[in-house]
mmCIF file of C-alpha atoms in Angstrom:
data_model
loop_
_atom_site.group_PDB
_atom_site.id
_atom_site.type_symbol
_atom_site.label_atom_id
_atom_site.label_comp_id
_atom_site.label_asym_id
_atom_site.label_seq_id
_atom_site.Cartn_x
_atom_site.Cartn_y
_atom_site.Cartn_z
ATOM 1 C CA MET A 1107 -2.284 -24.674 48.604
ATOM 2 C CA THR A 1108 -1.680 -21.095 47.437
ATOM 3 C CA GLU A 1109 0.192 -20.799 44.167
ATOM 4 C CA ARG A 1110 3.220 -18.528 44.469
ATOM 5 C CA ALA A 1111 3.463 -15.358 42.439
ATOM 6 C CA PRO A 1112 5.475 -15.596 39.221
ATOM 7 C CA ARG A 1113 9.137 -14.621 39.076
ATOM 8 C CA ILE A 1114 9.628 -12.316 36.101
ATOM 9 C CA LEU A 1115 12.912 -11.328 34.467
ATOM 10 C CA VAL A 1116 12.518 -8.319 32.148
ATOM 11 C CA LEU A 1117 15.035 -7.602 29.369
ATOM 12 C CA VAL A 1118 15.144 -4.143 27.794
ATOM 13 C CA GLY A 1119 17.762 -3.089 25.257
ATOM 14 C CA PRO A 1120 19.032 0.418 24.545
ATOM 15 C CA ALA A 1121 15.958 2.643 25.005
ATOM 16 C CA THR A 1122 15.335 6.364 25.247
ATOM 17 C CA GLY A 1123 11.580 6.701 24.856
ATOM 18 C CA GLY A 1124 8.321 4.806 24.948
ATOM 19 C CA ILE A 1125 9.681 1.260 25.245
ATOM 20 C CA GLY A 1126 11.709 2.049 28.355
ATOM 21 C CA ALA A 1127 8.876 4.057 29.940
ATOM 22 C CA HIS A 1128 6.433 1.204 29.316
ATOM 23 C CA ALA A 1129 8.798 -1.453 30.675
ATOM 24 C CA ALA A 1130 9.453 0.606 33.825
ATOM 25 C CA ALA A 1131 5.749 1.223 34.464
ATOM 26 C CA LEU A 1132 4.773 -2.393 33.777
ATOM 27 C CA SER A 1133 7.545 -3.793 35.993
ATOM 28 C CA ALA A 1134 6.459 -1.567 38.859
ATOM 29 C CA GLY A 1135 2.815 -2.476 38.389
ATOM 30 C CA VAL A 1136 3.532 -6.217 38.402
ATOM 31 C CA ALA A 1137 5.705 -5.863 41.509
ATOM 32 C CA ASP A 1138 2.873 -3.965 43.231
ATOM 33 C CA ARG A 1139 0.600 -6.942 42.567
ATOM 34 C CA GLY A 1140 3.053 -9.258 44.325
ATOM 35 C CA GLY A 1141 5.246 -10.500 41.488
ATOM 36 C CA THR A 1142 8.993 -10.839 41.880
ATOM 37 C CA VAL A 1143 10.506 -8.689 39.136
ATOM 38 C CA ALA A 1144 14.084 -7.906 38.111
ATOM 39 C CA VAL A 1145 15.267 -5.957 35.064
ATOM 40 C CA VAL A 1146 18.341 -6.468 32.882
ATOM 41 C CA CYS A 1147 19.268 -3.580 30.606
ATOM 42 C CA PRO A 1148 22.263 -1.525 29.444
ATOM 43 C CA GLY A 1149 23.583 1.159 31.757
ATOM 44 C CA LEU A 1150 22.149 4.055 29.765
ATOM 45 C CA THR A 1151 18.669 2.531 29.856
ATOM 46 C CA ALA A 1152 19.023 2.003 33.593
ATOM 47 C CA GLU A 1153 19.912 5.680 34.051
ATOM 48 C CA ARG A 1154 17.294 7.078 31.694
ATOM 49 C CA PHE A 1155 14.216 5.722 33.469
ATOM 50 C CA THR A 1156 12.901 5.473 37.006
ATOM 51 C CA TRP A 1157 12.887 1.803 37.987
ATOM 52 C CA ARG A 1158 11.060 0.698 41.132
ATOM 53 C CA VAL A 1159 12.367 -2.864 40.879
ATOM 54 C CA PRO A 1160 15.938 -4.220 41.033
ATOM 55 C CA VAL A 1161 18.026 -3.491 37.938
ATOM 56 C CA VAL A 1162 20.911 -5.846 37.187
ATOM 57 C CA LEU A 1163 23.650 -4.726 34.783
ATOM 58 C CA ALA A 1164 23.945 -8.105 33.092
ATOM 59 C CA TRP A 1165 23.351 -6.861 29.555
ATOM 60 C CA PRO A 1166 26.433 -8.016 27.594
ATOM 61 C CA GLY A 1167 28.903 -5.217 26.959
ATOM 62 C CA GLY A 1168 32.474 -4.036 27.560
ATOM 63 C CA GLY A 1169 35.582 -6.089 26.932
ATOM 64 C CA LEU A 1170 35.591 -9.827 26.291
ATOM 65 C CA LEU A 1171 36.029 -10.735 29.951
ATOM 66 C CA GLU A 1172 33.227 -8.386 31.003
ATOM 67 C CA VAL A 1173 30.942 -9.753 28.294
ATOM 68 C CA TRP A 1174 31.588 -13.268 29.575
ATOM 69 C CA ARG A 1175 30.889 -12.275 33.185
ATOM 70 C CA ARG A 1176 27.663 -10.542 32.278
ATOM 71 C CA TRP A 1177 26.577 -13.449 30.094
ATOM 72 C CA ARG A 1178 27.080 -15.886 32.981
ATOM 73 C CA ARG A 1179 25.147 -13.589 35.305
ATOM 74 C CA LEU A 1180 22.323 -13.316 32.783
ATOM 75 C CA ARG A 1181 22.138 -17.097 32.466
ATOM 76 C CA GLU A 1182 21.930 -17.387 36.251
ATOM 77 C CA LEU A 1183 19.061 -14.907 36.369
ATOM 78 C CA VAL A 1184 17.216 -16.650 33.537
ATOM 79 C CA ALA A 1185 17.566 -20.001 35.331
ATOM 80 C CA THR A 1186 15.695 -18.671 38.380
ATOM 81 C CA ALA A 1187 12.839 -17.016 36.455
ATOM 82 C CA ASP A 1188 9.439 -18.442 35.590
ATOM 83 C CA VAL A 1189 8.997 -15.988 32.721
ATOM 84 C CA VAL A 1190 11.551 -13.964 30.750
ATOM 85 C CA HIS A 1191 9.898 -10.945 29.137
ATOM 86 C CA ALA A 1192 11.963 -9.302 26.412
ATOM 87 C CA HIS A 1193 11.009 -5.887 25.015
ATOM 88 C CA GLY A 1194 12.145 -5.436 21.433
ATOM 89 C CA HIS A 1195 13.940 -7.520 18.817
ATOM 90 C CA GLN A 1196 17.432 -7.251 20.299
ATOM 91 C CA ALA A 1197 16.238 -8.228 23.753
ATOM 92 C CA GLY A 1198 14.157 -11.024 22.244
ATOM 93 C CA LEU A 1199 17.134 -12.686 20.597
ATOM 94 C CA LEU A 1200 19.199 -12.294 23.763
ATOM 95 C CA ALA A 1201 16.447 -13.821 25.903
ATOM 96 C CA LEU A 1202 16.084 -16.845 23.636
ATOM 97 C CA ALA A 1203 19.853 -17.410 23.567
ATOM 98 C CA ALA A 1204 20.122 -17.126 27.354
ATOM 99 C CA ALA A 1205 17.207 -19.485 27.950
ATOM 100 C CA ARG A 1206 18.520 -22.150 25.585
ATOM 101 C CA GLY A 1207 19.528 -25.286 27.436
ATOM 102 C CA THR A 1208 18.206 -24.021 30.777
ATOM 103 C CA ARG A 1209 16.450 -26.694 32.819
ATOM 104 C CA PRO A 1210 13.738 -26.081 33.668
ATOM 105 C CA ARG A 1211 13.377 -23.613 30.833
ATOM 106 C CA PRO A 1212 11.410 -20.473 31.686
ATOM 107 C CA ALA A 1213 8.691 -19.260 29.374
ATOM 108 C CA VAL A 1214 10.009 -16.600 26.990
ATOM 109 C CA VAL A 1215 7.699 -13.841 25.800
ATOM 110 C CA VAL A 1216 8.905 -11.257 23.297
ATOM 111 C CA SER A 1217 7.111 -7.937 22.891
ATOM 112 C CA TRP A 1218 7.539 -6.269 19.529
ATOM 113 C CA HIS A 1219 7.176 -2.506 19.736
ATOM 114 C CA ASN A 1220 8.627 -1.628 16.326
ATOM 115 C CA ALA A 1221 8.527 -2.895 12.779
ATOM 116 C CA VAL A 1222 11.714 -3.784 10.908
ATOM 117 C CA LEU A 1223 12.204 -0.945 8.419
ATOM 118 C CA ALA A 1224 15.716 -1.692 7.159
ATOM 119 C CA THR A 1225 16.371 -2.458 3.500
ATOM 120 C CA GLY A 1226 18.682 -4.695 1.502
ATOM 121 C CA ALA A 1227 21.001 -7.166 3.191
ATOM 122 C CA ARG A 1228 20.399 -5.719 6.640
ATOM 123 C CA ARG A 1229 16.665 -6.295 6.298
ATOM 124 C CA ALA A 1230 17.276 -9.911 5.306
ATOM 125 C CA VAL A 1231 19.364 -10.474 8.428
ATOM 126 C CA LEU A 1232 16.828 -8.782 10.677
ATOM 127 C CA ALA A 1233 14.018 -10.790 9.079
ATOM 128 C CA LEU A 1234 15.840 -13.980 10.086
ATOM 129 C CA GLY A 1235 15.922 -12.625 13.630
ATOM 130 C CA GLU A 1236 12.187 -11.963 13.493
ATOM 131 C CA ARG A 1237 11.492 -15.495 12.303
ATOM 132 C CA LEU A 1238 13.674 -16.978 15.040
ATOM 133 C CA GLN A 1239 11.832 -15.018 17.711
ATOM 134 C CA ALA A 1240 8.413 -15.870 16.292
ATOM 135 C CA ARG A 1241 9.076 -19.604 16.159
ATOM 136 C CA ARG A 1242 11.011 -20.088 19.402
ATOM 137 C CA ALA A 1243 9.287 -17.729 21.832
ATOM 138 C CA ASP A 1244 6.385 -19.096 23.850
ATOM 139 C CA LEU A 1245 4.469 -15.918 23.075
ATOM 140 C CA VAL A 1246 5.007 -12.895 20.837
ATOM 141 C CA THR A 1247 3.018 -9.765 21.536
ATOM 142 C CA GLY A 1248 2.699 -6.750 19.269
ATOM 143 C CA ALA A 1249 1.995 -3.154 20.205
ATOM 144 C CA SER A 1250 -0.202 -2.921 17.094
ATOM 145 C CA LEU A 1251 -2.173 -5.382 15.009
ATOM 146 C CA ASP A 1252 0.233 -5.329 12.053
ATOM 147 C CA LEU A 1253 3.010 -6.615 14.350
ATOM 148 C CA VAL A 1254 0.757 -9.426 15.568
ATOM 149 C CA GLU A 1255 -0.055 -10.344 11.973
ATOM 150 C CA ARG A 1256 3.660 -10.303 11.134
ATOM 151 C CA ALA A 1257 4.470 -12.676 14.003
ATOM 152 C CA THR A 1258 1.670 -15.035 12.970
ATOM 153 C CA ALA A 1259 2.844 -15.038 9.352
ATOM 154 C CA LEU A 1260 6.351 -15.959 10.520
ATOM 155 C CA GLY A 1261 5.076 -19.004 12.383
ATOM 156 C CA ALA A 1262 4.495 -17.810 15.947
ATOM 157 C CA GLY A 1263 2.730 -20.419 18.047
ATOM 158 C CA GLY A 1264 1.089 -17.672 20.047
ATOM 159 C CA ALA A 1265 0.707 -14.020 19.049
ATOM 160 C CA GLU A 1266 -1.398 -11.417 20.837
ATOM 161 C CA LEU A 1267 -2.068 -7.704 20.754
ATOM 162 C CA ALA A 1268 -0.603 -5.973 23.809
ATOM 163 C CA PRO A 1269 -1.300 -2.231 23.629
ATOM 164 C CA VAL A 1270 0.949 0.243 25.402
ATOM 165 C CA ALA A 1271 -0.498 3.192 27.321
ATOM 166 C CA SER A 1272 1.146 6.582 27.675
ATOM 167 C CA PRO A 1273 1.915 7.407 31.323
ATOM 168 C CA ARG A 1274 1.555 11.134 30.555
ATOM 169 C CA ALA A 1275 -1.755 10.993 28.704
ATOM 170 C CA GLY A 1276 -4.661 12.658 30.431
ATOM 171 C CA HIS A 1277 -2.596 14.565 32.993
ATOM 172 C CA GLU A 1278 -3.957 18.002 33.813
ATOM 173 C CA VAL A 1279 -1.888 21.030 32.864
ATOM 174 C CA PRO A 1280 -1.587 24.204 34.932
ATOM 175 C CA ASP A 1281 -4.033 27.016 34.249
ATOM 176 C CA GLY A 1282 -2.689 29.463 31.714
ATOM 177 C CA ALA A 1283 -0.342 26.940 30.090
ATOM 178 C CA ARG A 1284 -1.525 27.808 26.565
ATOM 179 C CA GLU A 1285 -0.830 31.514 27.025
ATOM 180 C CA ARG A 1286 2.465 30.936 28.841
ATOM 181 C CA ILE A 1287 3.890 28.672 26.114
ATOM 182 C CA ARG A 1288 2.764 30.973 23.325
ATOM 183 C CA THR A 1289 4.311 33.961 25.059
ATOM 184 C CA GLU A 1290 7.551 32.054 25.731
ATOM 185 C CA LEU A 1291 7.834 31.159 22.054
ATOM 186 C CA GLY A 1292 6.934 34.651 20.864
ATOM 187 C CA LEU A 1293 3.982 33.457 18.805
ATOM 188 C CA ASP A 1294 1.640 35.830 17.053
ATOM 189 C CA GLU A 1295 -1.498 36.011 19.179
ATOM 190 C CA ARG A 1296 -3.547 34.976 16.128
ATOM 191 C CA ALA A 1297 -1.222 32.099 15.178
ATOM 192 C CA LEU A 1298 -2.577 28.624 14.585
ATOM 193 C CA VAL A 1299 -0.103 26.033 15.830
ATOM 194 C CA ALA A 1300 0.622 22.592 14.361
ATOM 195 C CA LEU A 1301 2.671 20.606 16.890
ATOM 196 C CA THR A 1302 4.876 17.585 16.275
ATOM 197 C CA VAL A 1303 6.617 15.690 19.091
ATOM 198 C CA SER A 1304 9.156 13.285 17.647
ATOM 199 C CA ARG A 1305 12.672 11.972 17.707
ATOM 200 C CA ILE A 1306 14.814 13.527 15.024
ATOM 201 C CA ALA A 1307 15.289 10.380 12.966
ATOM 202 C CA PRO A 1308 14.781 9.327 9.324
ATOM 203 C CA GLN A 1309 11.826 7.084 10.269
ATOM 204 C CA LYS A 1310 9.881 10.153 11.419
ATOM 205 C CA ARG A 1311 9.925 11.697 7.899
ATOM 206 C CA LEU A 1312 10.257 15.267 9.136
ATOM 207 C CA ASP A 1313 11.431 16.120 5.630
ATOM 208 C CA VAL A 1314 7.835 15.539 4.527
ATOM 209 C CA LEU A 1315 6.608 17.851 7.290
ATOM 210 C CA LEU A 1316 8.957 20.564 6.028
ATOM 211 C CA ASP A 1317 7.769 20.060 2.455
ATOM 212 C CA ALA A 1318 4.127 20.316 3.576
ATOM 213 C CA ALA A 1319 4.826 23.446 5.624
ATOM 214 C CA THR A 1320 6.537 25.026 2.609
ATOM 215 C CA LEU A 1321 3.653 24.160 0.279
ATOM 216 C CA LEU A 1322 1.100 25.602 2.698
ATOM 217 C CA ALA A 1323 3.149 28.772 3.270
ATOM 218 C CA HIS A 1324 3.233 29.495 -0.472
ATOM 219 C CA ASP A 1325 -0.421 28.631 -1.155
ATOM 220 C CA ASP A 1326 -2.192 32.008 -1.229
ATOM 221 C CA ALA A 1327 -5.656 30.469 -1.524
ATOM 222 C CA ALA A 1328 -5.047 28.273 1.533
ATOM 223 C CA ALA A 1329 -3.705 31.277 3.459
ATOM 224 C CA ARG A 1330 -6.916 33.175 2.743
ATOM 225 C CA ARG A 1331 -9.028 30.221 3.919
ATOM 226 C CA VAL A 1332 -7.001 29.773 7.117
ATOM 227 C CA GLY A 1333 -7.044 33.494 7.805
ATOM 228 C CA ALA A 1334 -4.215 33.459 10.367
ATOM 229 C CA PRO A 1335 -0.453 32.836 10.531
ATOM 230 C CA VAL A 1336 0.517 29.146 10.786
ATOM 231 C CA THR A 1337 3.394 28.054 13.018
ATOM 232 C CA TRP A 1338 4.788 24.513 13.019
ATOM 233 C CA LEU A 1339 6.524 23.427 16.239
ATOM 234 C CA VAL A 1340 8.737 20.334 16.366
ATOM 235 C CA ALA A 1341 9.768 19.134 19.834
ATOM 236 C CA GLY A 1342 12.398 16.418 20.191
ATOM 237 C CA ASP A 1343 16.058 15.595 19.711
ATOM 238 C CA GLY A 1344 18.027 12.811 18.075
ATOM 239 C CA ASP A 1345 20.267 12.609 15.001
ATOM 240 C CA ALA A 1346 22.411 15.766 15.228
ATOM 241 C CA ASN A 1347 23.307 15.865 11.532
ATOM 242 C CA LEU A 1348 19.710 15.414 10.447
ATOM 243 C CA ASP A 1349 18.615 18.031 12.982
ATOM 244 C CA ALA A 1350 21.061 20.576 11.544
ATOM 245 C CA ASP A 1351 19.935 19.811 7.997
ATOM 246 C CA LEU A 1352 16.248 20.174 8.887
ATOM 247 C CA ARG A 1353 16.846 23.469 10.674
ATOM 248 C CA ALA A 1354 18.716 24.823 7.649
ATOM 249 C CA ARG A 1355 15.917 23.750 5.333
ATOM 250 C CA ALA A 1356 13.313 25.291 7.644
ATOM 251 C CA ALA A 1357 15.155 28.629 7.655
ATOM 252 C CA ALA A 1358 15.089 28.714 3.859
ATOM 253 C CA SER A 1359 11.542 27.421 3.425
ATOM 254 C CA GLY A 1360 9.527 30.592 3.885
ATOM 255 C CA ALA A 1361 7.378 28.740 6.431
ATOM 256 C CA ASP A 1362 7.371 29.346 10.198
ATOM 257 C CA VAL A 1363 8.811 26.002 11.328
ATOM 258 C CA ARG A 1364 10.575 25.949 14.692
ATOM 259 C CA PHE A 1365 12.665 23.092 16.067
ATOM 260 C CA LEU A 1366 12.476 23.319 19.852
ATOM 261 C CA GLY A 1367 14.816 20.485 20.819
ATOM 262 C CA ALA A 1368 13.994 18.099 23.662
ATOM 263 C CA ARG A 1369 11.171 19.329 25.885
ATOM 264 C CA SER A 1370 9.884 18.043 29.216
ATOM 265 C CA ASP A 1371 6.629 20.038 29.004
ATOM 266 C CA VAL A 1372 4.793 18.135 26.265
ATOM 267 C CA PRO A 1373 1.376 18.432 27.995
ATOM 268 C CA GLU A 1374 1.812 22.217 28.054
ATOM 269 C CA LEU A 1375 2.882 22.260 24.400
ATOM 270 C CA LEU A 1376 -0.258 20.307 23.534
ATOM 271 C CA ALA A 1377 -2.319 22.892 25.398
ATOM 272 C CA ALA A 1378 -0.770 25.568 23.175
ATOM 273 C CA ALA A 1379 -1.434 23.647 19.944
ATOM 274 C CA ASP A 1380 -4.395 23.745 17.577
ATOM 275 C CA LEU A 1381 -3.602 20.395 16.004
ATOM 276 C CA PHE A 1382 -1.039 17.605 16.259
ATOM 277 C CA VAL A 1383 0.884 16.296 13.239
ATOM 278 C CA LEU A 1384 2.824 13.039 12.895
ATOM 279 C CA THR A 1385 4.516 12.160 9.591
ATOM 280 C CA SER A 1386 6.241 8.869 10.494
ATOM 281 C CA ARG A 1387 7.030 6.084 8.072
ATOM 282 C CA TRP A 1388 5.761 3.672 10.717
ATOM 283 C CA GLU A 1389 4.362 3.809 14.269
ATOM 284 C CA ALA A 1390 2.597 1.369 16.528
ATOM 285 C CA ARG A 1391 -0.015 3.041 18.748
ATOM 286 C CA ALA A 1392 2.158 6.101 19.220
ATOM 287 C CA LEU A 1393 2.156 7.274 22.833
ATOM 288 C CA VAL A 1394 2.319 10.921 21.857
ATOM 289 C CA VAL A 1395 -0.768 10.531 19.663
ATOM 290 C CA GLN A 1396 -2.563 9.083 22.695
ATOM 291 C CA GLU A 1397 -1.464 12.161 24.638
ATOM 292 C CA ALA A 1398 -2.807 14.469 21.940
ATOM 293 C CA MET A 1399 -6.121 12.618 21.872
ATOM 294 C CA ALA A 1400 -6.443 12.797 25.657
ATOM 295 C CA ALA A 1401 -5.774 16.540 25.504
ATOM 296 C CA GLY A 1402 -8.427 17.031 22.842
ATOM 297 C CA VAL A 1403 -5.981 18.130 20.143
ATOM 298 C CA PRO A 1404 -7.072 17.061 16.632
ATOM 299 C CA VAL A 1405 -4.606 14.672 14.986
ATOM 300 C CA VAL A 1406 -3.301 14.582 11.426
ATOM 301 C CA ALA A 1407 -1.130 11.493 10.975
ATOM 302 C CA THR A 1408 0.128 9.031 8.412
ATOM 303 C CA ALA A 1409 -1.992 5.943 7.790
ATOM 304 C CA VAL A 1410 0.732 3.496 8.843
ATOM 305 C CA GLY A 1411 1.207 0.712 11.383
ATOM 306 C CA GLY A 1412 -1.134 0.996 14.348
ATOM 307 C CA LEU A 1413 -2.156 4.623 13.792
ATOM 308 C CA PRO A 1414 -5.381 3.879 11.864
ATOM 309 C CA GLU A 1415 -6.612 1.532 14.604
ATOM 310 C CA LEU A 1416 -5.659 4.092 17.252
ATOM 311 C CA VAL A 1417 -6.999 7.271 15.641
ATOM 312 C CA GLY A 1418 -10.031 5.857 13.837
ATOM 313 C CA ASP A 1419 -12.487 8.606 12.946
ATOM 314 C CA ALA A 1420 -11.067 10.938 15.616
ATOM 315 C CA GLY A 1421 -8.460 12.428 13.285
ATOM 316 C CA ILE A 1422 -7.333 12.738 9.681
ATOM 317 C CA LEU A 1423 -5.047 10.132 8.105
ATOM 318 C CA VAL A 1424 -2.860 10.805 5.071
ATOM 319 C CA ARG A 1425 -0.572 8.664 2.938
ATOM 320 C CA GLU A 1426 2.991 8.330 4.166
ATOM 321 C CA GLY A 1427 5.360 10.538 2.177
ATOM 322 C CA ASP A 1428 2.554 12.644 0.655
ATOM 323 C CA ALA A 1429 3.556 16.239 1.416
ATOM 324 C CA LEU A 1430 0.750 17.727 -0.706
ATOM 325 C CA GLY A 1431 -1.852 15.545 1.012
ATOM 326 C CA LEU A 1432 -0.487 16.562 4.403
ATOM 327 C CA ALA A 1433 -0.457 20.272 3.515
ATOM 328 C CA THR A 1434 -4.050 20.022 2.264
ATOM 329 C CA ALA A 1435 -5.252 18.166 5.375
ATOM 330 C CA VAL A 1436 -3.557 20.636 7.742
ATOM 331 C CA GLY A 1437 -4.760 23.673 5.795
ATOM 332 C CA ASP A 1438 -8.339 22.418 5.575
ATOM 333 C CA LEU A 1439 -8.437 21.631 9.287
ATOM 334 C CA LEU A 1440 -6.925 24.941 10.363
ATOM 335 C CA ALA A 1441 -9.532 26.703 8.227
ATOM 336 C CA ALA A 1442 -12.388 24.827 9.930
ATOM 337 C CA PRO A 1443 -12.602 25.550 13.690
ATOM 338 C CA ARG A 1444 -15.898 23.675 14.073
ATOM 339 C CA ARG A 1445 -14.383 20.608 12.437
ATOM 340 C CA ARG A 1446 -11.441 20.874 14.853
ATOM 341 C CA ASP A 1447 -13.853 21.024 17.789
ATOM 342 C CA THR A 1448 -15.710 17.943 16.525
ATOM 343 C CA LEU A 1449 -12.487 15.966 16.118
ATOM 344 C CA ALA A 1450 -11.231 17.131 19.519
ATOM 345 C CA GLU A 1451 -14.322 15.769 21.236
ATOM 346 C CA ALA A 1452 -14.134 12.526 19.244
ATOM 347 C CA ALA A 1453 -10.469 12.161 20.226
ATOM 348 C CA ARG A 1454 -11.272 12.568 23.930
ATOM 349 C CA ARG A 1455 -14.010 9.943 23.704
ATOM 350 C CA ARG A 1456 -11.794 7.522 21.799
ATOM 351 C CA PHE A 1457 -8.936 7.964 24.262
ATOM 352 C CA ALA A 1458 -11.278 7.334 27.206
ATOM 353 C CA ALA A 1459 -12.088 3.915 25.712
ATOM 354 C CA LEU A 1460 -8.429 2.882 25.424
ATOM 355 C CA PRO A 1461 -6.898 0.605 28.075
ATOM 356 C CA GLY A 1462 -4.996 2.493 30.763
ATOM 357 C CA GLU A 1463 -1.853 1.443 32.610
ATOM 358 C CA SER A 1464 -3.796 -0.461 35.280
ATOM 359 C CA ASP A 1465 -5.727 -2.388 32.585
ATOM 360 C CA ILE A 1466 -2.489 -3.247 30.808
ATOM 361 C CA THR A 1467 -0.809 -4.393 34.032
ATOM 362 C CA ARG A 1468 -3.820 -6.622 34.792
ATOM 363 C CA SER A 1469 -3.620 -8.195 31.328
ATOM 364 C CA TRP A 1470 0.093 -8.865 31.712
ATOM 365 C CA TRP A 1471 -0.404 -10.355 35.186
ATOM 366 C CA THR A 1472 -2.825 -12.854 33.640
ATOM 367 C CA ARG A 1473 -0.355 -13.663 30.853
ATOM 368 C CA TYR A 1474 2.532 -14.096 33.279
ATOM 369 C CA ALA A 1475 0.503 -16.426 35.496
ATOM 370 C CA ARG A 1476 -0.532 -18.535 32.503
ATOM 371 C CA LEU A 1477 2.988 -18.736 31.117
ATOM 372 C CA ALA A 1478 4.525 -19.463 34.530
ATOM 373 C CA ARG A 1479 2.121 -22.325 35.159
ATOM 374 C CA ALA A 1480 2.947 -23.806 31.763
ATOM 375 C CA ALA A 1481 6.675 -23.467 32.437
ATOM 376 C CA ARG A 1482 6.285 -25.284 35.750
ATOM 377 C CA GLY A 1483 4.301 -28.053 34.072
ATOM 378 C CA LEU A 1484 1.076 -27.078 35.851
ATOM 379 C CA ARG A 1485 -2.388 -26.710 34.390
#
């Protein structure tokens, strides 16, 4: 007798970037393999991404009556699933609440894509949420090893690494992209470009990037070693107040730091760059770093979260919050074209060894089948 394909219900909370893109790609891949997949998410998440599977607006929201209706609909969907896969802490708590008391209870897997970075009382509350997810979910996966270790420390019965691949990484760019972007931005033809692609958010520590750019701009000895103008490009949008503050600081810094806003041509920007810089307080295996590695752009990043395991010896890692260390690393690398070439080749090789989207879909198909069989009481 042929075992039927698993029925998967995916929960995704408010998402604007990598989590939503990953969930959309994974859902489509599982459906292509024969799984029955439906997604529950807020309206904005539904609109932001291209979903090739049914999307049900059963994420609680609106007035009290609407919340109740959506909650009932969510419970109905959970009751018909073999596996409920929640992406993120908010979705994880919602999935566990919706599955409680359901008979038969579906397996609940929670994927952690981010660390909890809050402080004070809020951190204490969120830590309780982490512990609840770890102990009640059938499986917790982490996008980086530190998240897996966190889940295990909190009592998870099962915790596994589940890397996320960038859907844009490795895509070819049109001929002449480097020259076109540099001309569009009015860059000096000799300029060396340090690119950052990031949300404008406190976690990204773009204040440290500005401090490093300022230090490098006023370091005459470093300028002589580099031997060319240095331009820092920051692509991304987010917190409007923080964005305005950073732009004002950049204008007064004496460094050539340009905030480009949201861009849809990241592969072309990477083609125009001489190195990629990420100053975050925490990242998992950042998708944009994968994209830089695939494009052969040397990476300078903070040694946090999953970045050391991702970058390895194919880039330069600095302490989080260390503007002087960042300025030194960027200056030294810009002054050493052969070193940049060596790191670029190492980055391409390291990226080629990473799991791609098809590998990740295959791994999740195996997990879903295992969890579904357990939920049905099969072996």
